PDB file of C-alpha atoms in Angstrom:
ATOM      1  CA  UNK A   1     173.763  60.520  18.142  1.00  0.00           C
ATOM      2  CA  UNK A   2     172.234  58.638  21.216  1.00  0.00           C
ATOM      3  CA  UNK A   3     174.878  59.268  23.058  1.00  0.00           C
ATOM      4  CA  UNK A   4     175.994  62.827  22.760  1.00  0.00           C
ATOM      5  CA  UNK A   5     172.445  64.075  21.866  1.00  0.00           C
ATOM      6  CA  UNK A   6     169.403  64.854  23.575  1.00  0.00           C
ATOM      7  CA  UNK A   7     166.225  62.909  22.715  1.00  0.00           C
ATOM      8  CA  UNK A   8     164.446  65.038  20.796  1.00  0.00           C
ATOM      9  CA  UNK A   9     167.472  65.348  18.772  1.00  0.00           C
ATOM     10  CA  UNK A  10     167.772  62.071  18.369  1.00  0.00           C
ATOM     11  CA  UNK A  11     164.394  61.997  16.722  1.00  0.00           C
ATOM     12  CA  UNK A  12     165.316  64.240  14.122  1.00  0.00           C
ATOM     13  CA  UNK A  13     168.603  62.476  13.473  1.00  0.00           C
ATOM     14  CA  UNK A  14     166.235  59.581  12.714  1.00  0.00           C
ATOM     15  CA  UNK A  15     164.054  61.177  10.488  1.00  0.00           C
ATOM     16  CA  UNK A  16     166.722  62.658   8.991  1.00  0.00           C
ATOM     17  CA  UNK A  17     168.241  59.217   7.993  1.00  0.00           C
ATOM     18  CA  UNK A  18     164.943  56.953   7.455  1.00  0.00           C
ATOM     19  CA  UNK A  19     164.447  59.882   4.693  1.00  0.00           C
ATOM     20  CA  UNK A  20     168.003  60.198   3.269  1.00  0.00           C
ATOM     21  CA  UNK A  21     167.764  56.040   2.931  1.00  0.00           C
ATOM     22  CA  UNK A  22     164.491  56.176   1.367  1.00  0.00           C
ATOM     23  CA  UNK A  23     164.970  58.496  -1.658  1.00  0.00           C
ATOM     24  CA  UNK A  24     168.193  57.017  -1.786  1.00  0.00           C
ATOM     25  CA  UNK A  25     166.784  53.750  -2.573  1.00  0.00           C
ATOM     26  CA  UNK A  26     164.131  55.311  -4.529  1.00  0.00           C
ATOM     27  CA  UNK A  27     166.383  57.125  -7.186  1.00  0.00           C
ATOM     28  CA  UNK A  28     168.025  53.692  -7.221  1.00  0.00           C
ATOM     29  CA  UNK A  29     165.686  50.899  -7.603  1.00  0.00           C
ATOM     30  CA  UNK A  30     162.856  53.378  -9.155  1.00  0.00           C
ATOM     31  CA  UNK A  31     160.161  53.182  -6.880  1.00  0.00           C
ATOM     32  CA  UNK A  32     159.200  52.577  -3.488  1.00  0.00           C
ATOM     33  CA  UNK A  33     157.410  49.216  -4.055  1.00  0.00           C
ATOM     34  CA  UNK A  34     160.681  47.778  -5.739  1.00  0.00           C
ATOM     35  CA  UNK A  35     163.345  49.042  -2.801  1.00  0.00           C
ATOM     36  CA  UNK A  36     161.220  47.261  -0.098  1.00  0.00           C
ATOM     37  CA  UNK A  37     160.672  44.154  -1.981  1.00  0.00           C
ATOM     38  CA  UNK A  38     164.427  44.589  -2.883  1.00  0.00           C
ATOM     39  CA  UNK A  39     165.690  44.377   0.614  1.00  0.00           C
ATOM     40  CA  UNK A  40     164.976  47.555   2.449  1.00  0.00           C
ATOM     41  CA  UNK A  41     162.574  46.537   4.767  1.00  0.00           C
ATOM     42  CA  UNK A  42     165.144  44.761   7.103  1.00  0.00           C
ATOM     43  CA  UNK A  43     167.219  47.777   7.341  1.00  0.00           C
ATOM     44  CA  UNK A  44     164.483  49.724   8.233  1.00  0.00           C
ATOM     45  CA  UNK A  45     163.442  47.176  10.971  1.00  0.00           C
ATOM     46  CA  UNK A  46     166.980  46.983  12.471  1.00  0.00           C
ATOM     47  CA  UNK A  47     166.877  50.961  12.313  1.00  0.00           C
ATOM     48  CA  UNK A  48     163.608  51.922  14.040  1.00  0.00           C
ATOM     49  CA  UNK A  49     164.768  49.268  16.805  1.00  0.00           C
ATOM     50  CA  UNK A  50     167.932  50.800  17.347  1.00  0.00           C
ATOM     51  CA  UNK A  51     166.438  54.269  17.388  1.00  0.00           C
ATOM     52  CA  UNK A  52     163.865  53.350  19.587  1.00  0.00           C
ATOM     53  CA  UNK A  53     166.545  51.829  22.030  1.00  0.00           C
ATOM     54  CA  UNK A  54     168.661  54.805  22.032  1.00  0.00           C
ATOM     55  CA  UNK A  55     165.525  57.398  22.365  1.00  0.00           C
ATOM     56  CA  UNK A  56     164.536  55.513  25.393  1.00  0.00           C
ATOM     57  CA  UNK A  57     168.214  54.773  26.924  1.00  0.00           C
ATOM     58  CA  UNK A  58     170.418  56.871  25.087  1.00  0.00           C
ATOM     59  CA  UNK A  59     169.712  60.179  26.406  1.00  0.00           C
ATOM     60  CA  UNK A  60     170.480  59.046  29.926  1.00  0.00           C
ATOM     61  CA  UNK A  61     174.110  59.987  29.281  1.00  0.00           C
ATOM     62  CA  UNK A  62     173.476  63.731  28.651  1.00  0.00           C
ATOM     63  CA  UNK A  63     170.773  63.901  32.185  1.00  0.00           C
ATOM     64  CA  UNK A  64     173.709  62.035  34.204  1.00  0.00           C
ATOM     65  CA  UNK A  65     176.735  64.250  32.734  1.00  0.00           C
ATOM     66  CA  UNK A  66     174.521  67.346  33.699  1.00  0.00           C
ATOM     67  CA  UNK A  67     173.893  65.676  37.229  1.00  0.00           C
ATOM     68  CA  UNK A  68     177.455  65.288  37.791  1.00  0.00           C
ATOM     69  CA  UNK A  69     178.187  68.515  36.359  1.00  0.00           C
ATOM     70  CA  UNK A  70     175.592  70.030  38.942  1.00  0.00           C
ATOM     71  CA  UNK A  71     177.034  68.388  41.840  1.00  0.00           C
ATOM     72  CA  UNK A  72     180.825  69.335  41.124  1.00  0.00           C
ATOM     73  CA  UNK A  73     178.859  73.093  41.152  1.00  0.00           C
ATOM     74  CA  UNK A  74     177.450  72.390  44.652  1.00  0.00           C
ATOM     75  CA  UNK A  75     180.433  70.704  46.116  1.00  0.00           C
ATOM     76  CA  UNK A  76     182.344  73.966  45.107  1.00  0.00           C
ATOM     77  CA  UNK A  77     179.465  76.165  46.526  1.00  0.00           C
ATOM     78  CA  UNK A  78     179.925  73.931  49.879  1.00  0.00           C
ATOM     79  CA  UNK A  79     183.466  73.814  50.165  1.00  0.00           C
ATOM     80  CA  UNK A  80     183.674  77.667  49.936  1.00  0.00           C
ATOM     81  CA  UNK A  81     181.278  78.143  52.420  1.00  0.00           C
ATOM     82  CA  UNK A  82     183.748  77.414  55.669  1.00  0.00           C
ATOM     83  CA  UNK A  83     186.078  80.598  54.309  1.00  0.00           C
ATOM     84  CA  UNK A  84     182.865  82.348  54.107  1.00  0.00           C
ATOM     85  CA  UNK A  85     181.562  81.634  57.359  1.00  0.00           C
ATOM     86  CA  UNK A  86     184.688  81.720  59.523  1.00  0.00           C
ATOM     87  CA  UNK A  87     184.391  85.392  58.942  1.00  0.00           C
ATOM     88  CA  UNK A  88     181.490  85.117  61.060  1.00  0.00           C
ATOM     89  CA  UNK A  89     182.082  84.733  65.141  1.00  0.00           C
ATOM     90  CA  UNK A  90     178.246  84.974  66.265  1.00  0.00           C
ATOM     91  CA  UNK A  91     176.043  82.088  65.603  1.00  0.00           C
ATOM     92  CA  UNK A  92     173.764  83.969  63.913  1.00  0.00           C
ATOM     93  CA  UNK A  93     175.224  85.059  60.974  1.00  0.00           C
ATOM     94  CA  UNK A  94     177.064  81.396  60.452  1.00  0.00           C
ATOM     95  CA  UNK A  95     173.446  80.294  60.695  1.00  0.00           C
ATOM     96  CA  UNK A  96     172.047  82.996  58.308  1.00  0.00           C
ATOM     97  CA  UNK A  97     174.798  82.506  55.383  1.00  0.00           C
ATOM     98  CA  UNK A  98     174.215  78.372  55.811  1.00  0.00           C
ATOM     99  CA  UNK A  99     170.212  78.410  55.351  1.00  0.00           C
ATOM    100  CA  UNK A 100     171.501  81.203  52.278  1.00  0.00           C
ATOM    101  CA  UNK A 101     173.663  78.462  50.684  1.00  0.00           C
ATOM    102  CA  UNK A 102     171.070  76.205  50.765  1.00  0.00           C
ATOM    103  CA  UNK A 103     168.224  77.846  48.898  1.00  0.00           C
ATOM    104  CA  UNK A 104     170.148  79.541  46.848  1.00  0.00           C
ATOM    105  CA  UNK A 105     173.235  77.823  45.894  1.00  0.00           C
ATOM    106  CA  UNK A 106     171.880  74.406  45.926  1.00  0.00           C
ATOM    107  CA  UNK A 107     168.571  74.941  44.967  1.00  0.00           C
ATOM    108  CA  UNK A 108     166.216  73.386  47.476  1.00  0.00           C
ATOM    109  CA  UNK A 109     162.679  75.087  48.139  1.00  0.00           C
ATOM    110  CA  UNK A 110     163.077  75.799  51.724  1.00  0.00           C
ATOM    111  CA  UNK A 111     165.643  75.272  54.878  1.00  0.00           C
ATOM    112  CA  UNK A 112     165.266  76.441  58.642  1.00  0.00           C
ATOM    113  CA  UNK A 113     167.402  75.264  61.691  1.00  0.00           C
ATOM    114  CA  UNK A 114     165.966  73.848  64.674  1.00  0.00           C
ATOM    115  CA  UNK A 115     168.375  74.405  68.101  1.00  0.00           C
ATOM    116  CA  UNK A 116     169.014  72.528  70.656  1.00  0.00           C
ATOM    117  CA  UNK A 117     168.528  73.700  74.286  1.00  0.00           C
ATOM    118  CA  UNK A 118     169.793  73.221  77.853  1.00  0.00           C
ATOM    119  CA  UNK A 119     167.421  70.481  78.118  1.00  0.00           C
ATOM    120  CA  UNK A 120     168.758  68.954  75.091  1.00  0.00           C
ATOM    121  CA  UNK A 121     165.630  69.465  73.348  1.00  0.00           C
ATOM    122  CA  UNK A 122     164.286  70.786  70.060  1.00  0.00           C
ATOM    123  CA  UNK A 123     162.672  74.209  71.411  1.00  0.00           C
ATOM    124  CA  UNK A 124     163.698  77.037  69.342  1.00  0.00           C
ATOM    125  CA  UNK A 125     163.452  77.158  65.450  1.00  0.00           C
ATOM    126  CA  UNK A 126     165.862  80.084  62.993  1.00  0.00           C
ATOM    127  CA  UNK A 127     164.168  81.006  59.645  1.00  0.00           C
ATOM    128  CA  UNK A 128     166.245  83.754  57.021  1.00  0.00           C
ATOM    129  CA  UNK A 129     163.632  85.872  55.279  1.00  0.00           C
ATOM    130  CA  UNK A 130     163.341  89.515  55.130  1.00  0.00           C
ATOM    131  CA  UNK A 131     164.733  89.104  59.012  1.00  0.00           C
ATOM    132  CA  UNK A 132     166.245  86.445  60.735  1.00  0.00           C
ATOM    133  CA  UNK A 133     163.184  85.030  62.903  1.00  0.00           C
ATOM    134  CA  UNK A 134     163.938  82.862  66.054  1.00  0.00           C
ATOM    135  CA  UNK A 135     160.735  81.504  67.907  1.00  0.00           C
ATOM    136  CA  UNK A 136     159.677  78.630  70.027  1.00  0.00           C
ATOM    137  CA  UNK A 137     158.335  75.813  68.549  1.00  0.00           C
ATOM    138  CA  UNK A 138     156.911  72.147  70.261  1.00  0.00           C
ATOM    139  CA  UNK A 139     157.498  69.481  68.428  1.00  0.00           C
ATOM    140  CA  UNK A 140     155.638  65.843  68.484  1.00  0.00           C
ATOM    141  CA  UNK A 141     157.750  62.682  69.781  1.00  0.00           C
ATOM    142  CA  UNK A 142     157.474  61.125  66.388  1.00  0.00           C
ATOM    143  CA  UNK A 143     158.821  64.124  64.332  1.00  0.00           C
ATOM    144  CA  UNK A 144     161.430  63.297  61.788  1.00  0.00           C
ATOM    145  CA  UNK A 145     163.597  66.474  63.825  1.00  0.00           C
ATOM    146  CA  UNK A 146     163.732  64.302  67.118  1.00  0.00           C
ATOM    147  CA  UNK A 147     164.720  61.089  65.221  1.00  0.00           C
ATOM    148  CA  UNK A 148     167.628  62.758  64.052  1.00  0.00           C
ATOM    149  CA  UNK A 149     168.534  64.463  67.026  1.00  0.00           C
ATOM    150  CA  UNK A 150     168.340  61.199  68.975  1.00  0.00           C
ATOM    151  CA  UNK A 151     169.841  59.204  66.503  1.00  0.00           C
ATOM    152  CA  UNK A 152     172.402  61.532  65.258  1.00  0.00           C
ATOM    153  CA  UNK A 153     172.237  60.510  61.459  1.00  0.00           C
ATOM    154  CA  UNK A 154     170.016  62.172  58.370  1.00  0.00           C
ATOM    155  CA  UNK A 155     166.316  61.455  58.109  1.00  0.00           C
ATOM    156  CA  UNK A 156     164.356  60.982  54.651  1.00  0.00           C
ATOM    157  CA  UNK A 157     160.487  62.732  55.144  1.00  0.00           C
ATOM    158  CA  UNK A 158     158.123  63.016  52.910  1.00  0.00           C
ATOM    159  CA  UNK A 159     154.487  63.422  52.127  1.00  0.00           C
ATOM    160  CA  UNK A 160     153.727  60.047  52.797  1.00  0.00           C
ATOM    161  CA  UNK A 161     154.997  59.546  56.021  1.00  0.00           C
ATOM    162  CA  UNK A 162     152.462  60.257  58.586  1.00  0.00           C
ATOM    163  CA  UNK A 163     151.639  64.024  59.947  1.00  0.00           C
ATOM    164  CA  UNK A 164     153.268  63.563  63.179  1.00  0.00           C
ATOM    165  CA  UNK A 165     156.355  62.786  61.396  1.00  0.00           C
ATOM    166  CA  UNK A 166     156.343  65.608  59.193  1.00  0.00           C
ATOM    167  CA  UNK A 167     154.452  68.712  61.308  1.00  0.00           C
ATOM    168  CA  UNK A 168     157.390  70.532  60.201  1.00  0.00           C
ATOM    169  CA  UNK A 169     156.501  70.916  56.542  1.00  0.00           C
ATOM    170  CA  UNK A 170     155.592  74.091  54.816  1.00  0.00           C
ATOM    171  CA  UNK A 171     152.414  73.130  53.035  1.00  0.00           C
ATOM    172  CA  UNK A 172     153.655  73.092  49.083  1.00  0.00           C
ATOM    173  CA  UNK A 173     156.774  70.909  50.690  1.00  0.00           C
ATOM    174  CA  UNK A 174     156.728  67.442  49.838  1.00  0.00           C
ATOM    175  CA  UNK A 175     159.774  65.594  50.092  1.00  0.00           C
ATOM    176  CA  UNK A 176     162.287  66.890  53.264  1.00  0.00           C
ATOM    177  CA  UNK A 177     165.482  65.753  55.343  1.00  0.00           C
ATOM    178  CA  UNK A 178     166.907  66.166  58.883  1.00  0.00           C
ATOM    179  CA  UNK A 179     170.154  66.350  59.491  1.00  0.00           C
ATOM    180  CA  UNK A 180     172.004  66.710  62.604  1.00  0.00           C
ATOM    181  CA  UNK A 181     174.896  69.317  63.499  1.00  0.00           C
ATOM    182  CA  UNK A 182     177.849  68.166  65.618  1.00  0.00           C
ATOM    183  CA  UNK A 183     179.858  69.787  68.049  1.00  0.00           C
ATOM    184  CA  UNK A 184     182.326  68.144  70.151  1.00  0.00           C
ATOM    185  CA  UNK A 185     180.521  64.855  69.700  1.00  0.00           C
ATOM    186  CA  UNK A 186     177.051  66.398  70.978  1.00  0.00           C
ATOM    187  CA  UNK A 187     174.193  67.693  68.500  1.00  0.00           C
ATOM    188  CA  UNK A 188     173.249  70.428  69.368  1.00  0.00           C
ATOM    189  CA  UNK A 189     171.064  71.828  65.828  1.00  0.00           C
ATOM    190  CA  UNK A 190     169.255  70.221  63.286  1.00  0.00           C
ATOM    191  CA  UNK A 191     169.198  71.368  59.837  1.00  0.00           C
ATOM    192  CA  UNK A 192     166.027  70.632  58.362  1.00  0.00           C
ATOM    193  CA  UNK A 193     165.662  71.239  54.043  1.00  0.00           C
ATOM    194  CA  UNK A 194     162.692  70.766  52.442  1.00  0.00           C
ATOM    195  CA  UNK A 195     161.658  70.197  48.585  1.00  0.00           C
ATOM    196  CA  UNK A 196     158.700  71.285  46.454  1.00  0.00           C
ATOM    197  CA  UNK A 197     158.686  68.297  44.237  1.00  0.00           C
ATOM    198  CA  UNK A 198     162.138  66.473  43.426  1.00  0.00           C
ATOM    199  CA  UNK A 199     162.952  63.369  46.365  1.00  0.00           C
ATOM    200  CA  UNK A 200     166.655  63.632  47.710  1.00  0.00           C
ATOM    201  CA  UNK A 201     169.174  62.525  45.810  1.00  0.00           C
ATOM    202  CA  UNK A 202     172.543  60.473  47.438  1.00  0.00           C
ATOM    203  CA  UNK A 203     174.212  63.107  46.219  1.00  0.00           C
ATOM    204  CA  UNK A 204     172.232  65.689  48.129  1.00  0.00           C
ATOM    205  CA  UNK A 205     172.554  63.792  50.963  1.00  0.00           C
ATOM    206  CA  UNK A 206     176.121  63.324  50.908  1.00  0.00           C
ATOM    207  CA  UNK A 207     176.643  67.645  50.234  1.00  0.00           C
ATOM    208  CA  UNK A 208     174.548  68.073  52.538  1.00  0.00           C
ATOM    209  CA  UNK A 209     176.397  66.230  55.034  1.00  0.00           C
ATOM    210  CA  UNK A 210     179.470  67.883  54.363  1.00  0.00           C
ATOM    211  CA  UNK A 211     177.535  71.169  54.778  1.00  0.00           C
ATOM    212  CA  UNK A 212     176.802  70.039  58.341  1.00  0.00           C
ATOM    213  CA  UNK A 213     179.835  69.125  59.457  1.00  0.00           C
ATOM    214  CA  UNK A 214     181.188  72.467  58.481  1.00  0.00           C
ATOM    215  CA  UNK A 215     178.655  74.010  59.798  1.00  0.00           C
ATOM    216  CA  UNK A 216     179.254  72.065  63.305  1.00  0.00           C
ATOM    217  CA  UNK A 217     183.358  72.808  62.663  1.00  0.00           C
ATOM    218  CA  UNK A 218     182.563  77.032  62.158  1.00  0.00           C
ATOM    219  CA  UNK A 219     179.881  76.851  65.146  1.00  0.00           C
ATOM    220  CA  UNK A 220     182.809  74.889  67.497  1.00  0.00           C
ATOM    221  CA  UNK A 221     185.258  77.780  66.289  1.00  0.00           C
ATOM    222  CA  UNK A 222     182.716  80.764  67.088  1.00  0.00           C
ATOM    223  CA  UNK A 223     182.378  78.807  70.426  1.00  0.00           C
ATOM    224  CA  UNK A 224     186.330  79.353  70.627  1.00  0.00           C
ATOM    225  CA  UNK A 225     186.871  82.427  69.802  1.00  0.00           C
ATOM    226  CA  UNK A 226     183.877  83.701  72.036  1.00  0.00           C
ATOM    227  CA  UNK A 227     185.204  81.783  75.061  1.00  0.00           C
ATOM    228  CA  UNK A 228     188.706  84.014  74.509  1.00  0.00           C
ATOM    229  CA  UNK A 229     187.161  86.911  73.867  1.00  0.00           C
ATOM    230  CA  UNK A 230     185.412  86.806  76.930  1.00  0.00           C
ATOM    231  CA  UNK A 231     188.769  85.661  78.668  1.00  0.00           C
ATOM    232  CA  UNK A 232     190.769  88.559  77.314  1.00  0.00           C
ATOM    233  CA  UNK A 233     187.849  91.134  78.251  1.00  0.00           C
ATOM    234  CA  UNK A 234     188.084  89.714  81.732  1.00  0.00           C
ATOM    235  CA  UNK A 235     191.756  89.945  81.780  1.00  0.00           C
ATOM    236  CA  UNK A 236     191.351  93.541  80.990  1.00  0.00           C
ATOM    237  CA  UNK A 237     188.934  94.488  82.959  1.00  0.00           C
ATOM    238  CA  UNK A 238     191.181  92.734  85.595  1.00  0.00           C
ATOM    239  CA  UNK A 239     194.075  94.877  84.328  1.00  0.00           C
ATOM    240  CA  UNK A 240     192.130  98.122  84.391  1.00  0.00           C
ATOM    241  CA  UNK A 241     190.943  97.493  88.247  1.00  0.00           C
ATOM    242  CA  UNK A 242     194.677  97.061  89.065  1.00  0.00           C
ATOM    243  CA  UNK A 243     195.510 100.001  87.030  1.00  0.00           C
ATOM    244  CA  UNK A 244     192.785 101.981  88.926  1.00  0.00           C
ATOM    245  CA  UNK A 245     194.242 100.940  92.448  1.00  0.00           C
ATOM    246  CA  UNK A 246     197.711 101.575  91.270  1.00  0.00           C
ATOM    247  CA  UNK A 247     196.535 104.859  90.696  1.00  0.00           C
ATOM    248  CA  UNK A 248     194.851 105.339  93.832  1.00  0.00           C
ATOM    249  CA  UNK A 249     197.852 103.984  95.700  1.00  0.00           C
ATOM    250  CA  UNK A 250     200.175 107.089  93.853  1.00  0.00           C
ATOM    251  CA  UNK A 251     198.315 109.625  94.500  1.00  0.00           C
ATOM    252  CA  UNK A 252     197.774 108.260  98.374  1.00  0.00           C
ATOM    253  CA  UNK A 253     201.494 107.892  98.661  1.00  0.00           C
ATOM    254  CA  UNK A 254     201.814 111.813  97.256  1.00  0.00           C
ATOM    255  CA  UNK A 255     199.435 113.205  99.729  1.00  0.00           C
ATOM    256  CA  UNK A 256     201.256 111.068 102.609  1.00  0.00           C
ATOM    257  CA  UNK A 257     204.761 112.029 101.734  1.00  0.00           C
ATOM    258  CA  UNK A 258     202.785 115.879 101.187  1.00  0.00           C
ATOM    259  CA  UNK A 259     201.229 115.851 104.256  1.00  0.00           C
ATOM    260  CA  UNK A 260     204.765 115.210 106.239  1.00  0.00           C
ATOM    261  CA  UNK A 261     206.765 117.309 104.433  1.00  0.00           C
ATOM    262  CA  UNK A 262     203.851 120.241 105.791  1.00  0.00           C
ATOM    263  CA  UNK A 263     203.875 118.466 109.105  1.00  0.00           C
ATOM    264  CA  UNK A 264     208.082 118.860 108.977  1.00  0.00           C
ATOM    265  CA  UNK A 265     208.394 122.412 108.017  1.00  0.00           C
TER     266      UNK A 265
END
């Protein structure tokens, strides 16, 4: 029972079974007095220690199988989201349908990106709500956001770091982390989740990861594809020009060759 039940039914288990023993003993010895001077009391004893140990310990089984359970859940959520986003060639909607996975698939409170700029600093800021809002934002040297930029690995926040470090936060937020998005080798966003009231996991940390690299890995292919887009609409437009003169050159040549025949007759 401690290990494939919950506490609280472990509880009742051991009422259930301090009570069966009792009138057991009862019906057997006669009366109460007589079973616990016959003995009983040492059963007892070993039984409320046992139950005690296995209402305290035992129920950790159940919270870590629904844990794992959980994560296998996310990791599925996260490895499903590169066939979802590779739909997407813009940056903005691989941006919107990441921050989307993240509140709503993994469950944390909040999550907004924070781009890098030609200056390779933190200057503009994407939040998903009702609409996808892009603004400036200014950021303090000691922000949690700039150590991971600079850095180039996660950063733990939280409410106890100092308000420099988290100017970030929404105000219910309590516990956050920064993690950088790479592409070709450079960062060049910063995802930045934040929690209500549960600290970051390692196995947050280590989906979330993955989530950035495939983030960085559909952001490098929407780079790709917009570079030959652009290269094919150029080599169009450079086909249509020639087209054009082509054209031009016919009907030039037809009112040449007109104009001589006239000229002739």
């Amino acid at each position: 029972a401690g290990l494939l039940l919950e506490r609280t039914e472990v509880i009742v288990t051991t009422v259930l079974m301090s009570i069966a023993t009792v009138v057991t003993a009862v019906v057997e010895v006669g009366t109460l007095v007589g079973a616990l001077s016959g003995g009983l009391a040492v059963p007892f004893a070993l039984l409320f220690l046992m139950s005690l140990l296995l209402i305290v310990f035992g129920a950790d089984v159940s919270r870590i199988a629904r844990q794992n359970i959980r994560d296998v859940e996310r990791f599925r959520a996260v490895s499903g989201l590169a066939g979802q986003i590779t739909r997407h060639v813009d940056e903005h909607s691989i941006y919107a349908r990441t921050l989307e996975l993240i509140r709503r698939d993994l469950g944390h409170s909040f999550a907004q990106v924070f781009l890098v700029d030609e200056q390779n600093q933190l200057t503009r800021r994407r939040r998903v709500g009702q609409d996808n809002i892009v603004s400036d934002i200014r950021l303090p040297q000691a922000s949690g956001l700039i150590e991971a930029q600079t850095s180039g690995r996660p950063v733990l926040i939280s409410y106890e770091d100092q308000t420099s470090r988290r100017s970030h936060f929404l105000p219910a937020s309590a516990y956050g982390i920064a993690i950088p998005v790479h592409v070709d080798g450079a960062v060049v966003a910063v995802l930045d989740v934040q929690n209500d009231e549960e600290p970051f996991l390692e196995s947050n940390l280590v989906l979330l990861n993955v989530l950035a690299e495939q983030l960085g890995a559909s952001l490098d292919a929407a780079h790709t594809v917009g570079a030959l887009r652009e290269l094919v609409e150029d080599r169009e437009a450079v086909v249509e020009t020639l087209r054009q003169q082509v054209q031009e050159l016919r009907h030039t040549t037809e009112k040449v060759v007109e104009d001589v025949w006239d000229d002739y007759f």
